[in-house]
């Protein structure tokens, strides 16, 4: 399923079987080498599409790119270098770049700017589809911004927590496609959802619903932290094992600004999205626009959105620390 606005395309990718190689690459030329390695490993009769390079934004690789090079295949194919898996359904906004690799970043910025103008947030990874398998990673590249569909997650969580019958009191059965709705209208729709939800839910239910709308932190990265914590527990008390985990986080780029522990409470925050603009901002609205990462709300601060909306941000540390500690935690925003 797809639709088109000007030069940009919206599509839903169904589940797909792929062969893949996951590696780090210090440069674009190394990505090309990995693409060639994959194509040499897979028999031609297995291949069912174009090569895809997935760039993972959340990574502890110090330099270069954390990438997964994959290609759709008809049947499972595994050897020492290549693995097979099924990737799930995804939504994306795309733009086809034609030209030199040196100009690719400008095309990426075009795509991301267009998405943000609609209030569409990117997920924690991006894809490039190399449209010519005879010249992989050449000058015909489809850039895919993976959409973090807040409304879809909200609907799923609402039904899970409240049940279908109660959720219908909140949801709009005639909701339009994401690309058909201007940002201001989406903002008002979400504001209305939260208002109706508040009338029929407890504070605990609202936290469960909204915090699960957050971006998804990679499970493999959380597992690394869980192992650090569990290993520290072998010789240390739980609170010291937490400190050991915090030290590990502070030494790696994946976790950004690590939390600070004061007693049994941890405080966490992000750096401003645009630090220079944040420092120059004079009004609260200007500061929020420069600080906030959410394309839905950052340019509309003060337009009446219920503060409960921002509990979505609690889902990020919640995923990490519930994964580490293997127990529920309380998060305040």
Short mmCIF file of N, CA and C in Angstrom, two decimals, residues 123-242:
data_model
loop_
_atom_site.label_atom_id
_atom_site.label_comp_id
_atom_site.label_asym_id
_atom_site.label_seq_id
_atom_site.Cartn_x
_atom_site.Cartn_y
_atom_site.Cartn_z
N UNK A 123 11.68 6.61 13.47
CA UNK A 123 12.06 5.56 14.40
C UNK A 123 13.58 5.60 14.59
N UNK A 124 14.10 4.65 15.35
CA UNK A 124 15.51 4.69 15.73
C UNK A 124 16.43 4.01 14.72
N UNK A 125 15.97 3.93 13.48
CA UNK A 125 16.82 3.43 12.41
C UNK A 125 16.31 3.97 11.08
N UNK A 126 17.15 3.93 10.07
CA UNK A 126 16.83 4.43 8.73
C UNK A 126 17.30 3.41 7.72
N UNK A 127 16.64 3.38 6.56
CA UNK A 127 17.04 2.42 5.53
C UNK A 127 17.42 3.13 4.24
N UNK A 128 18.34 2.52 3.52
CA UNK A 128 18.63 2.89 2.14
C UNK A 128 18.44 1.66 1.28
N UNK A 129 17.69 1.80 0.20
CA UNK A 129 17.49 0.69 -0.74
C UNK A 129 18.29 1.01 -1.99
N UNK A 130 19.20 0.12 -2.35
CA UNK A 130 20.05 0.33 -3.52
C UNK A 130 19.34 -0.25 -4.74
N UNK A 131 18.86 0.64 -5.62
CA UNK A 131 17.91 0.27 -6.66
C UNK A 131 18.52 -0.46 -7.85
N UNK A 132 19.83 -0.53 -7.89
CA UNK A 132 20.50 -1.25 -8.98
C UNK A 132 21.44 -2.28 -8.38
N UNK A 133 21.03 -3.55 -8.40
CA UNK A 133 21.88 -4.60 -7.82
C UNK A 133 23.18 -4.81 -8.59
N UNK A 134 23.23 -4.32 -9.82
CA UNK A 134 24.47 -4.40 -10.59
C UNK A 134 25.45 -3.31 -10.20
N UNK A 135 24.93 -2.28 -9.53
CA UNK A 135 25.78 -1.20 -9.04
C UNK A 135 25.34 -0.85 -7.63
N UNK A 136 25.46 -1.79 -6.68
CA UNK A 136 24.97 -1.56 -5.33
C UNK A 136 25.65 -0.36 -4.69
N UNK A 137 24.86 0.37 -3.93
CA UNK A 137 25.36 1.58 -3.27
C UNK A 137 25.85 2.60 -4.28
N UNK A 138 25.27 2.56 -5.48
CA UNK A 138 25.64 3.51 -6.53
C UNK A 138 24.88 4.81 -6.38
N UNK A 139 24.41 5.39 -7.50
CA UNK A 139 23.81 6.73 -7.40
C UNK A 139 22.29 6.72 -7.55
N UNK A 140 21.66 5.55 -7.37
CA UNK A 140 20.20 5.48 -7.31
C UNK A 140 19.82 4.82 -5.99
N UNK A 141 19.43 5.64 -5.04
CA UNK A 141 19.19 5.14 -3.68
C UNK A 141 17.84 5.65 -3.19
N UNK A 142 17.00 4.73 -2.74
CA UNK A 142 15.75 5.12 -2.09
C UNK A 142 16.01 5.25 -0.59
N UNK A 143 15.85 6.46 -0.07
CA UNK A 143 16.03 6.71 1.36
C UNK A 143 14.69 6.50 2.05
N UNK A 144 14.68 5.69 3.09
CA UNK A 144 13.44 5.40 3.81
C UNK A 144 13.52 5.89 5.25
N UNK A 145 12.65 6.84 5.59
CA UNK A 145 12.49 7.28 6.97
C UNK A 145 11.44 6.39 7.60
N UNK A 146 11.82 5.64 8.61
CA UNK A 146 10.90 4.71 9.26
C UNK A 146 10.02 5.49 10.23
N UNK A 147 8.72 5.42 10.02
CA UNK A 147 7.77 6.23 10.77
C UNK A 147 7.46 5.61 12.13
N UNK A 148 7.59 6.42 13.17
CA UNK A 148 7.13 6.03 14.50
C UNK A 148 5.68 6.52 14.61
N UNK A 149 4.74 5.60 14.38
CA UNK A 149 3.32 5.98 14.28
C UNK A 149 2.71 6.07 15.68
N UNK A 150 2.69 7.28 16.22
CA UNK A 150 2.23 7.49 17.60
C UNK A 150 0.77 7.10 17.75
N UNK A 151 -0.07 7.52 16.81
CA UNK A 151 -1.50 7.23 16.92
C UNK A 151 -1.78 5.73 16.88
N UNK A 152 -1.06 5.01 16.05
CA UNK A 152 -1.25 3.57 15.97
C UNK A 152 -0.86 2.88 17.28
N UNK A 153 0.25 3.30 17.86
CA UNK A 153 0.67 2.75 19.15
C UNK A 153 -0.34 3.10 20.24
N UNK A 154 -0.84 4.33 20.21
CA UNK A 154 -1.83 4.77 21.19
C UNK A 154 -3.08 3.88 21.11
N UNK A 155 -3.55 3.63 19.90
CA UNK A 155 -4.73 2.78 19.71
C UNK A 155 -4.48 1.37 20.23
N UNK A 156 -3.34 0.80 19.88
CA UNK A 156 -2.99 -0.56 20.34
C UNK A 156 -2.95 -0.63 21.86
N UNK A 157 -2.30 0.34 22.48
CA UNK A 157 -2.17 0.35 23.94
C UNK A 157 -3.51 0.58 24.62
N UNK A 158 -4.32 1.45 24.03
CA UNK A 158 -5.63 1.75 24.58
C UNK A 158 -6.49 0.48 24.64
N UNK A 159 -6.50 -0.26 23.54
CA UNK A 159 -7.28 -1.50 23.48
C UNK A 159 -6.72 -2.54 24.45
N UNK A 160 -5.39 -2.61 24.53
CA UNK A 160 -4.75 -3.59 25.42
C UNK A 160 -5.10 -3.32 26.88
N UNK A 161 -5.09 -2.06 27.29
CA UNK A 161 -5.30 -1.70 28.70
C UNK A 161 -6.78 -1.61 29.05
N UNK A 162 -7.59 -1.06 28.15
CA UNK A 162 -9.00 -0.80 28.46
C UNK A 162 -9.97 -1.80 27.86
N UNK A 163 -9.54 -2.51 26.81
CA UNK A 163 -10.45 -3.37 26.08
C UNK A 163 -11.09 -2.60 24.93
N UNK A 164 -11.54 -3.32 23.91
CA UNK A 164 -12.05 -2.68 22.68
C UNK A 164 -13.26 -1.80 22.94
N UNK A 165 -14.18 -2.27 23.75
CA UNK A 165 -15.43 -1.53 23.98
C UNK A 165 -15.17 -0.17 24.61
N UNK A 166 -14.33 -0.13 25.63
CA UNK A 166 -14.03 1.12 26.30
C UNK A 166 -13.15 2.02 25.43
N UNK A 167 -12.26 1.41 24.66
CA UNK A 167 -11.36 2.18 23.80
C UNK A 167 -12.13 2.94 22.73
N UNK A 168 -13.24 2.38 22.27
CA UNK A 168 -14.04 3.03 21.23
C UNK A 168 -14.57 4.40 21.67
N UNK A 169 -14.68 4.61 22.98
CA UNK A 169 -15.15 5.89 23.50
C UNK A 169 -14.12 7.00 23.28
N UNK A 170 -12.89 6.59 23.00
CA UNK A 170 -11.80 7.55 22.82
C UNK A 170 -11.42 7.72 21.36
N UNK A 171 -11.39 6.62 20.62
CA UNK A 171 -10.85 6.61 19.27
C UNK A 171 -11.81 7.18 18.24
N UNK A 172 -11.24 7.70 17.16
CA UNK A 172 -12.00 8.23 16.03
C UNK A 172 -12.04 7.18 14.93
N UNK A 173 -13.23 6.64 14.66
CA UNK A 173 -13.36 5.58 13.65
C UNK A 173 -13.09 6.08 12.24
N UNK A 174 -13.15 7.39 12.04
CA UNK A 174 -12.95 7.97 10.70
C UNK A 174 -11.60 8.67 10.58
N UNK A 175 -10.63 8.20 11.34
CA UNK A 175 -9.30 8.82 11.31
C UNK A 175 -8.71 8.77 9.90
N UNK A 176 -8.08 9.87 9.49
CA UNK A 176 -7.50 9.97 8.15
C UNK A 176 -6.07 9.44 8.13
N UNK A 177 -5.57 9.21 6.92
CA UNK A 177 -4.18 8.79 6.74
C UNK A 177 -3.24 9.86 7.30
N UNK A 178 -2.08 9.42 7.80
CA UNK A 178 -1.11 10.35 8.37
C UNK A 178 -0.74 11.48 7.41
N UNK A 179 -0.61 11.16 6.13
CA UNK A 179 -0.17 12.16 5.16
C UNK A 179 -1.29 13.10 4.73
N UNK A 180 -2.53 12.74 5.06
CA UNK A 180 -3.66 13.57 4.66
C UNK A 180 -4.03 14.60 5.72
N UNK A 181 -3.33 14.57 6.84
CA UNK A 181 -3.70 15.42 7.97
C UNK A 181 -2.61 16.45 8.25
N UNK A 182 -2.92 17.75 8.17
CA UNK A 182 -1.93 18.77 8.54
C UNK A 182 -1.55 18.63 10.01
N UNK A 183 -0.37 19.09 10.35
CA UNK A 183 0.12 18.95 11.72
C UNK A 183 -0.85 19.54 12.74
N UNK A 184 -1.39 20.72 12.46
CA UNK A 184 -2.29 21.37 13.42
C UNK A 184 -3.51 20.50 13.70
N UNK A 185 -4.01 19.82 12.66
CA UNK A 185 -5.19 18.96 12.84
C UNK A 185 -4.82 17.70 13.62
N UNK A 186 -3.66 17.13 13.34
CA UNK A 186 -3.20 15.96 14.11
C UNK A 186 -3.04 16.32 15.58
N UNK A 187 -2.46 17.48 15.83
CA UNK A 187 -2.27 17.95 17.19
C UNK A 187 -3.60 18.02 17.92
N UNK A 188 -4.61 18.62 17.28
CA UNK A 188 -5.93 18.75 17.89
C UNK A 188 -6.58 17.39 18.11
N UNK A 189 -6.39 16.47 17.18
CA UNK A 189 -6.97 15.13 17.32
C UNK A 189 -6.38 14.41 18.53
N UNK A 190 -5.05 14.48 18.67
CA UNK A 190 -4.39 13.83 19.80
C UNK A 190 -4.82 14.49 21.11
N UNK A 191 -4.91 15.81 21.09
CA UNK A 191 -5.36 16.53 22.29
C UNK A 191 -6.76 16.07 22.70
N UNK A 192 -7.62 15.85 21.71
CA UNK A 192 -8.98 15.39 21.98
C UNK A 192 -8.99 13.95 22.49
N UNK A 193 -8.11 13.10 21.92
CA UNK A 193 -8.01 11.72 22.42
C UNK A 193 -7.66 11.71 23.91
N UNK A 194 -6.69 12.53 24.28
CA UNK A 194 -6.24 12.55 25.67
C UNK A 194 -7.32 13.07 26.60
N UNK A 195 -8.08 14.04 26.13
CA UNK A 195 -9.17 14.59 26.94
C UNK A 195 -10.22 13.51 27.21
N UNK A 196 -10.61 12.78 26.17
CA UNK A 196 -11.62 11.73 26.33
C UNK A 196 -11.07 10.56 27.15
N UNK A 197 -9.79 10.24 26.96
CA UNK A 197 -9.19 9.16 27.72
C UNK A 197 -9.17 9.48 29.21
N UNK A 198 -8.90 10.73 29.54
CA UNK A 198 -8.78 11.13 30.94
C UNK A 198 -10.10 10.95 31.70
N UNK A 199 -11.20 11.04 30.96
CA UNK A 199 -12.52 10.93 31.58
C UNK A 199 -12.86 9.50 31.99
N UNK A 200 -12.17 8.51 31.43
CA UNK A 200 -12.56 7.11 31.68
C UNK A 200 -11.41 6.25 32.19
N UNK A 201 -10.30 6.87 32.59
CA UNK A 201 -9.13 6.09 33.02
C UNK A 201 -8.58 6.58 34.35
N UNK A 202 -7.83 5.71 34.99
CA UNK A 202 -7.09 6.08 36.19
C UNK A 202 -5.71 6.62 35.77
N UNK A 203 -5.02 7.24 36.71
CA UNK A 203 -3.67 7.75 36.42
C UNK A 203 -2.73 6.62 36.02
N UNK A 204 -2.86 5.48 36.70
CA UNK A 204 -2.01 4.33 36.38
C UNK A 204 -2.28 3.80 34.98
N UNK A 205 -3.56 3.74 34.59
CA UNK A 205 -3.90 3.27 33.24
C UNK A 205 -3.35 4.22 32.18
N UNK A 206 -3.45 5.52 32.45
CA UNK A 206 -2.95 6.50 31.47
C UNK A 206 -1.44 6.37 31.30
N UNK A 207 -0.74 6.15 32.41
CA UNK A 207 0.71 5.98 32.31
C UNK A 207 1.06 4.76 31.47
N UNK A 208 0.36 3.65 31.69
CA UNK A 208 0.61 2.44 30.92
C UNK A 208 0.38 2.68 29.43
N UNK A 209 -0.70 3.36 29.11
CA UNK A 209 -1.07 3.60 27.71
C UNK A 209 -0.05 4.51 27.03
N UNK A 210 0.24 5.65 27.66
CA UNK A 210 1.04 6.67 26.99
C UNK A 210 2.53 6.33 27.01
N UNK A 211 3.03 5.78 28.10
CA UNK A 211 4.48 5.48 28.14
C UNK A 211 4.86 4.41 27.13
N UNK A 212 3.90 3.58 26.74
CA UNK A 212 4.18 2.55 25.73
C UNK A 212 4.09 3.10 24.30
N UNK A 213 3.83 4.39 24.17
CA UNK A 213 3.86 5.03 22.84
C UNK A 213 5.26 5.53 22.50
N UNK A 214 6.20 5.35 23.39
CA UNK A 214 7.55 5.89 23.18
C UNK A 214 8.28 5.14 22.08
N UNK A 215 9.41 5.69 21.66
CA UNK A 215 10.28 4.98 20.74
C UNK A 215 10.77 3.69 21.40
N UNK A 216 11.09 2.72 20.55
CA UNK A 216 11.50 1.41 21.05
C UNK A 216 13.02 1.35 21.16
N UNK A 217 13.49 1.15 22.37
CA UNK A 217 14.94 1.01 22.57
C UNK A 217 15.35 -0.39 22.14
N UNK A 218 16.43 -0.54 21.36
CA UNK A 218 16.83 -1.87 20.87
C UNK A 218 17.03 -2.88 22.00
N UNK A 219 16.37 -4.01 21.89
CA UNK A 219 16.43 -5.02 22.95
C UNK A 219 17.84 -5.58 23.14
N UNK A 220 18.59 -5.67 22.04
CA UNK A 220 19.95 -6.20 22.18
C UNK A 220 20.84 -5.27 23.00
N UNK A 221 20.55 -3.96 22.95
CA UNK A 221 21.33 -3.01 23.74
C UNK A 221 20.95 -3.09 25.22
N UNK A 222 19.65 -3.28 25.49
CA UNK A 222 19.21 -3.43 26.88
C UNK A 222 19.80 -4.71 27.47
N UNK A 223 19.86 -5.76 26.66
CA UNK A 223 20.41 -7.03 27.14
C UNK A 223 21.87 -6.87 27.56
N UNK A 224 22.63 -6.04 26.86
CA UNK A 224 24.02 -5.78 27.26
C UNK A 224 24.08 -5.19 28.67
N UNK A 225 23.16 -4.25 28.94
CA UNK A 225 23.13 -3.63 30.27
C UNK A 225 22.68 -4.62 31.34
N UNK A 226 21.71 -5.46 30.99
CA UNK A 226 21.23 -6.46 31.95
C UNK A 226 22.37 -7.40 32.36
N UNK A 227 23.19 -7.78 31.40
CA UNK A 227 24.32 -8.67 31.68
C UNK A 227 25.34 -7.98 32.58
N UNK A 228 25.62 -6.69 32.31
CA UNK A 228 26.53 -5.92 33.17
C UNK A 228 26.01 -5.90 34.60
N UNK A 229 24.72 -5.62 34.75
CA UNK A 229 24.09 -5.56 36.08
C UNK A 229 24.15 -6.92 36.77
N UNK A 230 23.78 -7.98 36.05
CA UNK A 230 23.77 -9.32 36.65
C UNK A 230 25.18 -9.75 37.06
N UNK A 231 26.17 -9.44 36.25
CA UNK A 231 27.55 -9.79 36.60
C UNK A 231 28.01 -9.04 37.85
N UNK A 232 27.63 -7.76 37.94
CA UNK A 232 28.00 -6.97 39.11
C UNK A 232 27.33 -7.50 40.38
N UNK A 233 26.11 -8.03 40.22
CA UNK A 233 25.38 -8.56 41.37
C UNK A 233 26.07 -9.77 42.01
N UNK A 234 26.94 -10.42 41.25
CA UNK A 234 27.62 -11.59 41.79
C UNK A 234 28.52 -11.23 42.97
N UNK A 235 29.02 -10.00 42.98
CA UNK A 235 29.98 -9.61 44.03
C UNK A 235 29.58 -8.33 44.77
N UNK A 236 28.49 -7.67 44.33
CA UNK A 236 28.13 -6.38 44.91
C UNK A 236 26.66 -6.35 45.32
N UNK A 237 26.33 -5.38 46.17
CA UNK A 237 24.94 -5.16 46.53
C UNK A 237 24.20 -4.54 45.34
N UNK A 238 22.86 -4.67 45.29
CA UNK A 238 22.10 -4.14 44.14
C UNK A 238 22.39 -2.68 43.82
N UNK A 239 22.50 -1.83 44.84
CA UNK A 239 22.70 -0.41 44.56
C UNK A 239 24.07 -0.18 43.93
N UNK A 240 25.08 -0.96 44.34
CA UNK A 240 26.41 -0.85 43.74
C UNK A 240 26.42 -1.42 42.33
N UNK A 241 25.61 -2.46 42.11
CA UNK A 241 25.50 -3.04 40.76
C UNK A 241 24.86 -2.04 39.80
N UNK A 242 23.93 -1.24 40.31
CA UNK A 242 23.34 -0.17 39.49
C UNK A 242 24.41 0.86 39.13
#
